[in-house]
Amino acid sequence: MMIELCDSGAIRDGEITRVTAPGFPAVAIARHNGALYVFPDRCPHADESLAEGWIEDGRVVCGVHFAEFELGSGEVHNRPVGCPNLSFFRCEDRDGKVFATLAVEA
Amino acid sequence: MRPVYPRASSYPDFARLVDRDKAQVDRRVFVDKAIYQAELQQIFARAWLFLAHESQIPNPGDFLRTSMGEDDVIVVRQRDKTVKAFLNSCPHRGNRVCMVDAGTRARGFICNYHGWSFGIDGALRGTDGKVYETDETFEKAQIGLTPVAQIDSYKGLIFATFDPQAPSLEDFFGPFTWYLDIMLDNDEGGTEFVGGAIRSIIDCNWKFPAENFVGDILHAFWTHQSGAQAILGGAVDLGKRYDELAFQASVYGHGIESNLDKVGNTRTLGYPELVDYVFDLSEKARDRLGDIRARAIGAISSCTVFPNFSFLPGQNTFRVWHPRGPGKIELVAWTLVNKNAPEHIKELYRKGTMMTFSPGGVFEMDDGENWEYATRVNEGFVTRHQPLHYALGLGTEDAASEMPGHVHRGSLNDANQRLFYTRWAEFMKYDNWTDLQNGETAPPVRRAQAAE
Ligand code: FES
Ligand code: FES
Ligand SMILES: [Fe+2]
């Protein structure tokens, strides 16, 4: 089920924003070259917030140990030992609102 | 976790080891472990200490590692272009956080022990969310690398102090800035360091090189005789006609001596082109600096900013003598040039300082060995009880001089070294800056005001 997250106008290009939908863990929303990306606000390395990281050369950079994840594929670079790829939620911009299919996480 | 800046104490017994009346210094100041620890507390944890030249870290995230006393410090350019400095030690278990000497555009610093991560502003950015985020009592916002108490810069040189009570950097220099400007402000474009830093270890007490640069041109006639022969084809010679001009000047223990001969130091680098450059520069600088200081730019001269930052006008070597115990220093040296100097001139300075004042340099090798033996012999119990003679030029004060500070006639003189050790004794004795800034080493005008 697609969940409404926020106004898409609130997501500026090159930035990552943290959003919480009731009943789900926090998510991070990023815009890069116009496209929207929604992913867990939790680094697959050691659970730190990705919204506190930044976008650089088409990658999400975790501000804690600097793991880098390609926007779209989620492939990890500069990988701390044991860090898997990042997975993204399906998302779309519907009438100026960001919607995404959030998984309920354990 | 708030930063803790240790308080100063008072060591009058140590202060008495400098005997002003007899102009003698007790050799225990060079070897005694308790005195050395008192120096770390009284001097290195309070004085403004040189960290870096602005030009070494131009962009956000550019950083270098240095020391303040024995404290390992990281100096980082911030996104807002200011500079911050922190202890290079993790607040978790104390591990050294930054292992490399310098780097550019760092994203932050990650401690190698448990992975705590600090931003370039020193704040703790994260740890391991799997562990710490689940601990409700953990308060990340309160944790960070310990910042220095104050940081400031003077004409491109960045200094810091661990003492929140310390006066401003400007007050710490007092009117000594008049002399610093000989090197830092002789040209409108300002200065920069070229190339990297040269590090070396010398087994000597840090005060020997500091006192040498504060006012010991005397040694050049003996120590550097053969080196000078090799480069100049002749002996070290101050030149009789400069007798009237040569001086020593001191403010708060910072000291400079100069022969005012225009290019004597520059000449020892061995490049006639550099000598021409300095002659021109000196001519041009008369408008900015006046005649006396314009003559000092390349002259036979040396300078120490108390306690351990020294340079040689003319040869353009700038250096810090980091203490590493009573009998060891780590010497870090750079070459300063004017930003506007032509590239080939900068290159000649770089090569020239390498040939003369690097670990393999002609003059540096001469000096190091003397300082090592001057330190080591004091391990002898009886030897260490024999006072040292600092009484050259006792009657040379030039009270009528219009130059700032304590001015003495002639550069062959122990005057600056006496005032350097007097400043050392003031730091040992006084636990507060009011006394520290109004003692015997204070500029004469200020002392007169304080006495009223
Ligand atoms: S928590 Fe993101 S890289 Fe370690
Ligand atoms: S000592 Fe630095 S993270 Fe533990
Ligand atoms: Fe020397």
PDB file of N, CA and C in Angstrom, chain B residues 182-183 186 192-194 198 212-213 216-217 219-221 224-225 227-229 231-232 236-238 256-259 261-271 274-275 277-278 281 295-303 310-319 321 333-338 345-358 361-364 366-367 371:
ATOM      1  N   ILE B 182      58.183  42.528  10.232  1.00  0.00           N
ATOM      2  CA  ILE B 182      59.340  42.517   9.322  1.00  0.00           C
ATOM      3  C   ILE B 182      59.191  41.369   8.329  1.00  0.00           C
ATOM      4  N   MET B 183      58.752  40.215   8.830  1.00  0.00           N
ATOM      5  CA  MET B 183      58.582  39.061   7.947  1.00  0.00           C
ATOM      6  C   MET B 183      57.147  38.907   7.450  1.00  0.00           C
ATOM      7  N   ASN B 186      55.897  42.602   4.958  1.00  0.00           N
ATOM      8  CA  ASN B 186      56.813  43.446   4.198  1.00  0.00           C
ATOM      9  C   ASN B 186      56.367  43.609   2.740  1.00  0.00           C
ATOM     10  N   GLU B 192      52.896  32.973   2.722  1.00  0.00           N
ATOM     11  CA  GLU B 192      52.418  31.585   2.716  1.00  0.00           C
ATOM     12  C   GLU B 192      53.596  30.663   3.032  1.00  0.00           C
ATOM     13  N   PHE B 193      53.282  29.428   3.423  1.00  0.00           N
ATOM     14  CA  PHE B 193      54.316  28.406   3.561  1.00  0.00           C
ATOM     15  C   PHE B 193      54.414  27.668   2.235  1.00  0.00           C
ATOM     16  N   VAL B 194      55.632  27.394   1.760  1.00  0.00           N
ATOM     17  CA  VAL B 194      55.754  26.580   0.545  1.00  0.00           C
ATOM     18  C   VAL B 194      56.019  25.128   0.924  1.00  0.00           C
ATOM     19  N   ILE B 198      59.237  19.739   7.344  1.00  0.00           N
ATOM     20  CA  ILE B 198      60.346  18.818   7.584  1.00  0.00           C
ATOM     21  C   ILE B 198      60.383  18.542   9.082  1.00  0.00           C
ATOM     22  N   ASN B 212      68.671  29.977  21.541  1.00  0.00           N
ATOM     23  CA  ASN B 212      69.615  30.226  20.451  1.00  0.00           C
ATOM     24  C   ASN B 212      69.007  31.212  19.453  1.00  0.00           C
ATOM     25  N   PHE B 213      67.735  30.959  19.086  1.00  0.00           N
ATOM     26  CA  PHE B 213      67.092  31.834  18.100  1.00  0.00           C
ATOM     27  C   PHE B 213      66.654  33.168  18.718  1.00  0.00           C
ATOM     28  N   ASP B 216      71.154  34.495  19.985  1.00  0.00           N
ATOM     29  CA  ASP B 216      72.521  33.987  20.067  1.00  0.00           C
ATOM     30  C   ASP B 216      73.177  33.987  18.687  1.00  0.00           C
ATOM     31  N   ILE B 217      73.509  35.163  18.185  1.00  0.00           N
ATOM     32  CA  ILE B 217      74.249  35.200  16.923  1.00  0.00           C
ATOM     33  C   ILE B 217      75.727  34.906  17.204  1.00  0.00           C
ATOM     34  N   HIS B 219      77.136  32.423  18.493  1.00  0.00           N
ATOM     35  CA  HIS B 219      77.599  31.072  18.174  1.00  0.00           C
ATOM     36  C   HIS B 219      77.985  30.930  16.703  1.00  0.00           C
ATOM     37  N   ALA B 220      77.418  31.780  15.857  1.00  0.00           N
ATOM     38  CA  ALA B 220      77.638  31.620  14.413  1.00  0.00           C
ATOM     39  C   ALA B 220      79.115  31.718  14.055  1.00  0.00           C
ATOM     40  N   PHE B 221      79.833  32.557  14.813  1.00  0.00           N
ATOM     41  CA  PHE B 221      81.247  32.789  14.483  1.00  0.00           C
ATOM     42  C   PHE B 221      82.089  31.536  14.702  1.00  0.00           C
ATOM     43  N   HIS B 224      79.242  27.901  13.081  1.00  0.00           N
ATOM     44  CA  HIS B 224      78.902  27.847  11.651  1.00  0.00           C
ATOM     45  C   HIS B 224      80.051  28.269  10.736  1.00  0.00           C
ATOM     46  N   GLN B 225      81.248  28.391  11.341  1.00  0.00           N
ATOM     47  CA  GLN B 225      82.370  28.898  10.556  1.00  0.00           C
ATOM     48  C   GLN B 225      82.638  28.071   9.292  1.00  0.00           C
ATOM     49  N   GLY B 227      80.667  25.824   7.793  1.00  0.00           N
ATOM     50  CA  GLY B 227      79.525  25.816   6.872  1.00  0.00           C
ATOM     51  C   GLY B 227      79.498  27.090   6.050  1.00  0.00           C
ATOM     52  N   ALA B 228      79.760  28.197   6.714  1.00  0.00           N
ATOM     53  CA  ALA B 228      79.760  29.483   6.019  1.00  0.00           C
ATOM     54  C   ALA B 228      80.879  29.530   4.985  1.00  0.00           C
ATOM     55  N   GLN B 229      82.038  28.969   5.350  1.00  0.00           N
ATOM     56  CA  GLN B 229      83.153  28.892   4.385  1.00  0.00           C
ATOM     57  C   GLN B 229      82.698  28.183   3.115  1.00  0.00           C
ATOM     58  N   ILE B 231      79.679  27.717   1.884  1.00  0.00           N
ATOM     59  CA  ILE B 231      78.661  28.370   1.053  1.00  0.00           C
ATOM     60  C   ILE B 231      79.113  29.744   0.566  1.00  0.00           C
ATOM     61  N   LEU B 232      79.727  30.503   1.455  1.00  0.00           N
ATOM     62  CA  LEU B 232      80.062  31.890   1.116  1.00  0.00           C
ATOM     63  C   LEU B 232      81.504  32.054   0.658  1.00  0.00           C
ATOM     64  N   VAL B 236      82.062  33.822   8.698  1.00  0.00           N
ATOM     65  CA  VAL B 236      80.920  34.629   9.135  1.00  0.00           C
ATOM     66  C   VAL B 236      81.450  35.997   9.550  1.00  0.00           C
ATOM     67  N   ASP B 237      80.813  37.041   9.048  1.00  0.00           N
ATOM     68  CA  ASP B 237      81.308  38.384   9.333  1.00  0.00           C
ATOM     69  C   ASP B 237      80.110  39.315   9.471  1.00  0.00           C
ATOM     70  N   LEU B 238      79.983  39.953  10.630  1.00  0.00           N
ATOM     71  CA  LEU B 238      78.849  40.862  10.817  1.00  0.00           C
ATOM     72  C   LEU B 238      79.071  42.183  10.094  1.00  0.00           C
ATOM     73  N   ILE B 256      64.079  39.300  19.347  1.00  0.00           N
ATOM     74  CA  ILE B 256      64.665  39.334  18.011  1.00  0.00           C
ATOM     75  C   ILE B 256      66.012  40.027  18.115  1.00  0.00           C
ATOM     76  N   GLU B 257      66.993  39.534  17.359  1.00  0.00           N
ATOM     77  CA  GLU B 257      68.243  40.281  17.240  1.00  0.00           C
ATOM     78  C   GLU B 257      68.484  40.481  15.762  1.00  0.00           C
ATOM     79  N   SER B 258      69.020  41.661  15.410  1.00  0.00           N
ATOM     80  CA  SER B 258      69.298  41.910  13.997  1.00  0.00           C
ATOM     81  C   SER B 258      70.518  42.793  13.848  1.00  0.00           C
ATOM     82  N   ASN B 259      71.238  42.519  12.756  1.00  0.00           N
ATOM     83  CA  ASN B 259      72.434  43.281  12.430  1.00  0.00           C
ATOM     84  C   ASN B 259      72.105  44.418  11.448  1.00  0.00           C
ATOM     85  N   ASP B 261      71.832  44.524   8.314  1.00  0.00           N
ATOM     86  CA  ASP B 261      72.744  44.607   7.171  1.00  0.00           C
ATOM     87  C   ASP B 261      72.047  44.281   5.853  1.00  0.00           C
ATOM     88  N   LYS B 262      70.741  44.198   5.864  1.00  0.00           N
ATOM     89  CA  LYS B 262      69.894  43.972   4.673  1.00  0.00           C
ATOM     90  C   LYS B 262      69.854  42.539   4.138  1.00  0.00           C
ATOM     91  N   VAL B 263      70.986  41.918   3.826  1.00  0.00           N
ATOM     92  CA  VAL B 263      70.917  40.622   3.126  1.00  0.00           C
ATOM     93  C   VAL B 263      71.843  39.540   3.663  1.00  0.00           C
ATOM     94  N   GLY B 264      72.431  39.753   4.839  1.00  0.00           N
ATOM     95  CA  GLY B 264      73.432  38.800   5.335  1.00  0.00           C
ATOM     96  C   GLY B 264      72.907  37.385   5.491  1.00  0.00           C
ATOM     97  N   ASN B 265      71.703  37.224   6.012  1.00  0.00           N
ATOM     98  CA  ASN B 265      71.118  35.886   6.149  1.00  0.00           C
ATOM     99  C   ASN B 265      70.769  35.303   4.789  1.00  0.00           C
ATOM    100  N   THR B 266      70.165  36.123   3.944  1.00  0.00           N
ATOM    101  CA  THR B 266      69.748  35.627   2.623  1.00  0.00           C
ATOM    102  C   THR B 266      70.954  35.118   1.838  1.00  0.00           C
ATOM    103  N   ARG B 267      72.073  35.808   1.993  1.00  0.00           N
ATOM    104  CA  ARG B 267      73.282  35.426   1.269  1.00  0.00           C
ATOM    105  C   ARG B 267      73.701  33.976   1.581  1.00  0.00           C
ATOM    106  N   THR B 268      73.467  33.527   2.813  1.00  0.00           N
ATOM    107  CA  THR B 268      73.922  32.180   3.184  1.00  0.00           C
ATOM    108  C   THR B 268      73.129  31.083   2.473  1.00  0.00           C
ATOM    109  N   LEU B 269      71.990  31.422   1.844  1.00  0.00           N
ATOM    110  CA  LEU B 269      71.253  30.403   1.096  1.00  0.00           C
ATOM    111  C   LEU B 269      71.976  30.062  -0.210  1.00  0.00           C
ATOM    112  N   GLY B 270      72.882  30.934  -0.611  1.00  0.00           N
ATOM    113  CA  GLY B 270      73.757  30.582  -1.728  1.00  0.00           C
ATOM    114  C   GLY B 270      73.248  30.953  -3.114  1.00  0.00           C
ATOM    115  N   TYR B 271      72.164  31.745  -3.216  1.00  0.00           N
ATOM    116  CA  TYR B 271      71.631  32.109  -4.530  1.00  0.00           C
ATOM    117  C   TYR B 271      71.673  33.621  -4.737  1.00  0.00           C
ATOM    118  N   LEU B 274      68.421  35.502  -5.162  1.00  0.00           N
ATOM    119  CA  LEU B 274      67.623  35.773  -3.966  1.00  0.00           C
ATOM    120  C   LEU B 274      68.104  37.056  -3.302  1.00  0.00           C
ATOM    121  N   VAL B 275      69.398  37.242  -3.308  1.00  0.00           N
ATOM    122  CA  VAL B 275      69.970  38.444  -2.700  1.00  0.00           C
ATOM    123  C   VAL B 275      69.451  39.686  -3.442  1.00  0.00           C
ATOM    124  N   TYR B 277      66.661  39.872  -5.112  1.00  0.00           N
ATOM    125  CA  TYR B 277      65.229  39.979  -4.786  1.00  0.00           C
ATOM    126  C   TYR B 277      65.042  40.707  -3.449  1.00  0.00           C
ATOM    127  N   VAL B 278      65.863  40.341  -2.450  1.00  0.00           N
ATOM    128  CA  VAL B 278      65.698  40.941  -1.126  1.00  0.00           C
ATOM    129  C   VAL B 278      66.142  42.414  -1.122  1.00  0.00           C
ATOM    130  N   LEU B 281      63.202  44.136  -2.515  1.00  0.00           N
ATOM    131  CA  LEU B 281      62.094  44.069  -1.561  1.00  0.00           C
ATOM    132  C   LEU B 281      62.317  45.078  -0.441  1.00  0.00           C
ATOM    133  N   ARG B 295      65.480  47.290   6.513  1.00  0.00           N
ATOM    134  CA  ARG B 295      66.855  46.765   6.499  1.00  0.00           C
ATOM    135  C   ARG B 295      66.948  45.380   7.140  1.00  0.00           C
ATOM    136  N   ALA B 296      65.907  45.011   7.913  1.00  0.00           N
ATOM    137  CA  ALA B 296      65.973  43.766   8.692  1.00  0.00           C
ATOM    138  C   ALA B 296      65.470  42.543   7.926  1.00  0.00           C
ATOM    139  N   ILE B 297      64.813  42.750   6.781  1.00  0.00           N
ATOM    140  CA  ILE B 297      64.115  41.650   6.091  1.00  0.00           C
ATOM    141  C   ILE B 297      65.037  40.470   5.760  1.00  0.00           C
ATOM    142  N   GLY B 298      66.248  40.777   5.290  1.00  0.00           N
ATOM    143  CA  GLY B 298      67.146  39.677   4.915  1.00  0.00           C
ATOM    144  C   GLY B 298      68.417  39.653   5.742  1.00  0.00           C
ATOM    145  N   ALA B 299      68.434  40.470   6.810  1.00  0.00           N
ATOM    146  CA  ALA B 299      69.685  40.684   7.550  1.00  0.00           C
ATOM    147  C   ALA B 299      70.079  39.491   8.417  1.00  0.00           C
ATOM    148  N   ILE B 300      71.324  39.482   8.869  1.00  0.00           N
ATOM    149  CA  ILE B 300      71.788  38.499   9.849  1.00  0.00           C
ATOM    150  C   ILE B 300      70.973  38.721  11.116  1.00  0.00           C
ATOM    151  N   SER B 301      70.142  37.765  11.474  1.00  0.00           N
ATOM    152  CA  SER B 301      69.150  37.991  12.527  1.00  0.00           C
ATOM    153  C   SER B 301      68.455  36.690  12.882  1.00  0.00           C
ATOM    154  N   SER B 302      67.737  36.694  13.996  1.00  0.00           N
ATOM    155  CA  SER B 302      66.965  35.526  14.405  1.00  0.00           C
ATOM    156  C   SER B 302      65.914  35.959  15.401  1.00  0.00           C
ATOM    157  N   CYS B 303      64.893  35.092  15.576  1.00  0.00           N
ATOM    158  CA  CYS B 303      63.753  35.489  16.412  1.00  0.00           C
ATOM    159  C   CYS B 303      63.117  34.265  17.061  1.00  0.00           C
ATOM    160  N   SER B 310      60.111  29.772  16.422  1.00  0.00           N
ATOM    161  CA  SER B 310      61.262  30.581  16.028  1.00  0.00           C
ATOM    162  C   SER B 310      61.331  30.742  14.517  1.00  0.00           C
ATOM    163  N   PHE B 311      62.025  31.794  14.097  1.00  0.00           N
ATOM    164  CA  PHE B 311      62.286  31.930  12.666  1.00  0.00           C
ATOM    165  C   PHE B 311      63.533  32.753  12.417  1.00  0.00           C
ATOM    166  N   LEU B 312      64.023  32.646  11.187  1.00  0.00           N
ATOM    167  CA  LEU B 312      65.173  33.425  10.765  1.00  0.00           C
ATOM    168  C   LEU B 312      64.758  34.325   9.617  1.00  0.00           C
ATOM    169  N   PRO B 313      64.692  35.645   9.853  1.00  0.00           N
ATOM    170  CA  PRO B 313      64.469  36.543   8.729  1.00  0.00           C
ATOM    171  C   PRO B 313      65.597  36.286   7.720  1.00  0.00           C
ATOM    172  N   GLY B 314      65.312  36.486   6.456  1.00  0.00           N
ATOM    173  CA  GLY B 314      66.373  36.331   5.455  1.00  0.00           C
ATOM    174  C   GLY B 314      66.545  34.914   4.987  1.00  0.00           C
ATOM    175  N   GLN B 315      66.600  33.964   5.918  1.00  0.00           N
ATOM    176  CA  GLN B 315      66.647  32.561   5.502  1.00  0.00           C
ATOM    177  C   GLN B 315      65.242  31.981   5.408  1.00  0.00           C
ATOM    178  N   ASN B 316      64.284  32.666   6.048  1.00  0.00           N
ATOM    179  CA  ASN B 316      62.856  32.334   5.932  1.00  0.00           C
ATOM    180  C   ASN B 316      62.466  30.961   6.467  1.00  0.00           C
ATOM    181  N   THR B 317      63.306  30.365   7.313  1.00  0.00           N
ATOM    182  CA  THR B 317      62.876  29.120   7.955  1.00  0.00           C
ATOM    183  C   THR B 317      62.060  29.462   9.203  1.00  0.00           C
ATOM    184  N   PHE B 318      60.877  28.832   9.307  1.00  0.00           N
ATOM    185  CA  PHE B 318      59.996  28.993  10.466  1.00  0.00           C
ATOM    186  C   PHE B 318      59.871  27.631  11.123  1.00  0.00           C
ATOM    187  N   ARG B 319      59.924  27.578  12.447  1.00  0.00           N
ATOM    188  CA  ARG B 319      59.951  26.271  13.092  1.00  0.00           C
ATOM    189  C   ARG B 319      59.396  26.268  14.509  1.00  0.00           C
ATOM    190  N   TRP B 321      59.820  24.067  18.164  1.00  0.00           N
ATOM    191  CA  TRP B 321      60.602  23.082  18.929  1.00  0.00           C
ATOM    192  C   TRP B 321      59.643  22.427  19.918  1.00  0.00           C
ATOM    193  N   ALA B 333      59.802  22.157  10.698  1.00  0.00           N
ATOM    194  CA  ALA B 333      60.237  23.393  10.042  1.00  0.00           C
ATOM    195  C   ALA B 333      59.549  23.578   8.691  1.00  0.00           C
ATOM    196  N   TRP B 334      59.219  24.849   8.407  1.00  0.00           N
ATOM    197  CA  TRP B 334      58.590  25.208   7.133  1.00  0.00           C
ATOM    198  C   TRP B 334      59.365  26.382   6.528  1.00  0.00           C
ATOM    199  N   THR B 335      59.061  26.673   5.262  1.00  0.00           N
ATOM    200  CA  THR B 335      59.658  27.827   4.606  1.00  0.00           C
ATOM    201  C   THR B 335      58.568  28.849   4.293  1.00  0.00           C
ATOM    202  N   LEU B 336      58.785  30.082   4.738  1.00  0.00           N
ATOM    203  CA  LEU B 336      57.809  31.148   4.498  1.00  0.00           C
ATOM    204  C   LEU B 336      58.255  32.011   3.320  1.00  0.00           C
ATOM    205  N   VAL B 337      57.299  32.317   2.444  1.00  0.00           N
ATOM    206  CA  VAL B 337      57.602  33.227   1.326  1.00  0.00           C
ATOM    207  C   VAL B 337      56.467  34.238   1.192  1.00  0.00           C
ATOM    208  N   ASN B 338      56.751  35.323   0.487  1.00  0.00           N
ATOM    209  CA  ASN B 338      55.677  36.256   0.159  1.00  0.00           C
ATOM    210  C   ASN B 338      54.837  35.656  -0.950  1.00  0.00           C
ATOM    211  N   ILE B 345      61.517  32.440  -7.375  1.00  0.00           N
ATOM    212  CA  ILE B 345      62.067  32.932  -6.101  1.00  0.00           C
ATOM    213  C   ILE B 345      61.604  32.030  -4.952  1.00  0.00           C
ATOM    214  N   LYS B 346      60.320  31.652  -4.991  1.00  0.00           N
ATOM    215  CA  LYS B 346      59.802  30.738  -3.963  1.00  0.00           C
ATOM    216  C   LYS B 346      60.591  29.424  -3.988  1.00  0.00           C
ATOM    217  N   GLU B 347      60.869  28.973  -5.205  1.00  0.00           N
ATOM    218  CA  GLU B 347      61.589  27.719  -5.382  1.00  0.00           C
ATOM    219  C   GLU B 347      63.015  27.829  -4.810  1.00  0.00           C
ATOM    220  N   LEU B 348      63.652  28.970  -5.003  1.00  0.00           N
ATOM    221  CA  LEU B 348      65.008  29.146  -4.472  1.00  0.00           C
ATOM    222  C   LEU B 348      64.994  29.183  -2.937  1.00  0.00           C
ATOM    223  N   TYR B 349      63.973  29.811  -2.359  1.00  0.00           N
ATOM    224  CA  TYR B 349      63.861  29.795  -0.895  1.00  0.00           C
ATOM    225  C   TYR B 349      63.698  28.359  -0.401  1.00  0.00           C
ATOM    226  N   ARG B 350      62.827  27.610  -1.107  1.00  0.00           N
ATOM    227  CA  ARG B 350      62.565  26.232  -0.677  1.00  0.00           C
ATOM    228  C   ARG B 350      63.856  25.414  -0.706  1.00  0.00           C
ATOM    229  N   LYS B 351      64.591  25.507  -1.805  1.00  0.00           N
ATOM    230  CA  LYS B 351      65.844  24.761  -1.911  1.00  0.00           C
ATOM    231  C   LYS B 351      66.869  25.282  -0.915  1.00  0.00           C
ATOM    232  N   GLY B 352      66.917  26.595  -0.786  1.00  0.00           N
ATOM    233  CA  GLY B 352      67.911  27.222   0.092  1.00  0.00           C
ATOM    234  C   GLY B 352      67.728  26.805   1.548  1.00  0.00           C
ATOM    235  N   THR B 353      66.481  26.780   2.022  1.00  0.00           N
ATOM    236  CA  THR B 353      66.265  26.386   3.421  1.00  0.00           C
ATOM    237  C   THR B 353      66.569  24.902   3.604  1.00  0.00           C
ATOM    238  N   MET B 354      66.301  24.098   2.562  1.00  0.00           N
ATOM    239  CA  MET B 354      66.645  22.667   2.625  1.00  0.00           C
ATOM    240  C   MET B 354      68.138  22.456   2.797  1.00  0.00           C
ATOM    241  N   MET B 355      68.918  23.240   2.047  1.00  0.00           N
ATOM    242  CA  MET B 355      70.367  23.057   2.063  1.00  0.00           C
ATOM    243  C   MET B 355      70.992  23.549   3.363  1.00  0.00           C
ATOM    244  N   THR B 356      70.289  24.456   4.052  1.00  0.00           N
ATOM    245  CA  THR B 356      70.896  25.077   5.235  1.00  0.00           C
ATOM    246  C   THR B 356      70.219  24.658   6.539  1.00  0.00           C
ATOM    247  N   PHE B 357      68.887  24.790   6.578  1.00  0.00           N
ATOM    248  CA  PHE B 357      68.173  24.537   7.826  1.00  0.00           C
ATOM    249  C   PHE B 357      67.149  23.414   7.731  1.00  0.00           C
ATOM    250  N   SER B 358      67.588  22.251   7.221  1.00  0.00           N
ATOM    251  CA  SER B 358      66.801  21.018   7.310  1.00  0.00           C
ATOM    252  C   SER B 358      67.709  20.034   8.044  1.00  0.00           C
ATOM    253  N   GLY B 361      70.750  19.882   6.496  1.00  0.00           N
ATOM    254  CA  GLY B 361      71.254  21.195   6.103  1.00  0.00           C
ATOM    255  C   GLY B 361      72.567  21.539   6.787  1.00  0.00           C
ATOM    256  N   VAL B 362      73.348  22.348   6.092  1.00  0.00           N
ATOM    257  CA  VAL B 362      74.691  22.680   6.566  1.00  0.00           C
ATOM    258  C   VAL B 362      74.676  23.266   7.984  1.00  0.00           C
ATOM    259  N   PHE B 363      73.758  24.191   8.256  1.00  0.00           N
ATOM    260  CA  PHE B 363      73.791  24.877   9.548  1.00  0.00           C
ATOM    261  C   PHE B 363      73.051  24.117  10.644  1.00  0.00           C
ATOM    262  N   GLU B 364      71.928  23.463  10.243  1.00  0.00           N
ATOM    263  CA  GLU B 364      71.138  22.741  11.247  1.00  0.00           C
ATOM    264  C   GLU B 364      71.980  21.658  11.923  1.00  0.00           C
ATOM    265  N   ASP B 366      75.164  21.637  12.360  1.00  0.00           N
ATOM    266  CA  ASP B 366      76.110  22.286  13.272  1.00  0.00           C
ATOM    267  C   ASP B 366      75.469  22.515  14.638  1.00  0.00           C
ATOM    268  N   ASP B 367      74.227  23.032  14.604  1.00  0.00           N
ATOM    269  CA  ASP B 367      73.561  23.437  15.849  1.00  0.00           C
ATOM    270  C   ASP B 367      73.148  22.252  16.695  1.00  0.00           C
ATOM    271  N   TRP B 371      73.516  21.444  20.921  1.00  0.00           N
ATOM    272  CA  TRP B 371      72.382  21.436  21.860  1.00  0.00           C
ATOM    273  C   TRP B 371      72.254  20.079  22.536  1.00  0.00           C
TER     274      TRP B 371
END
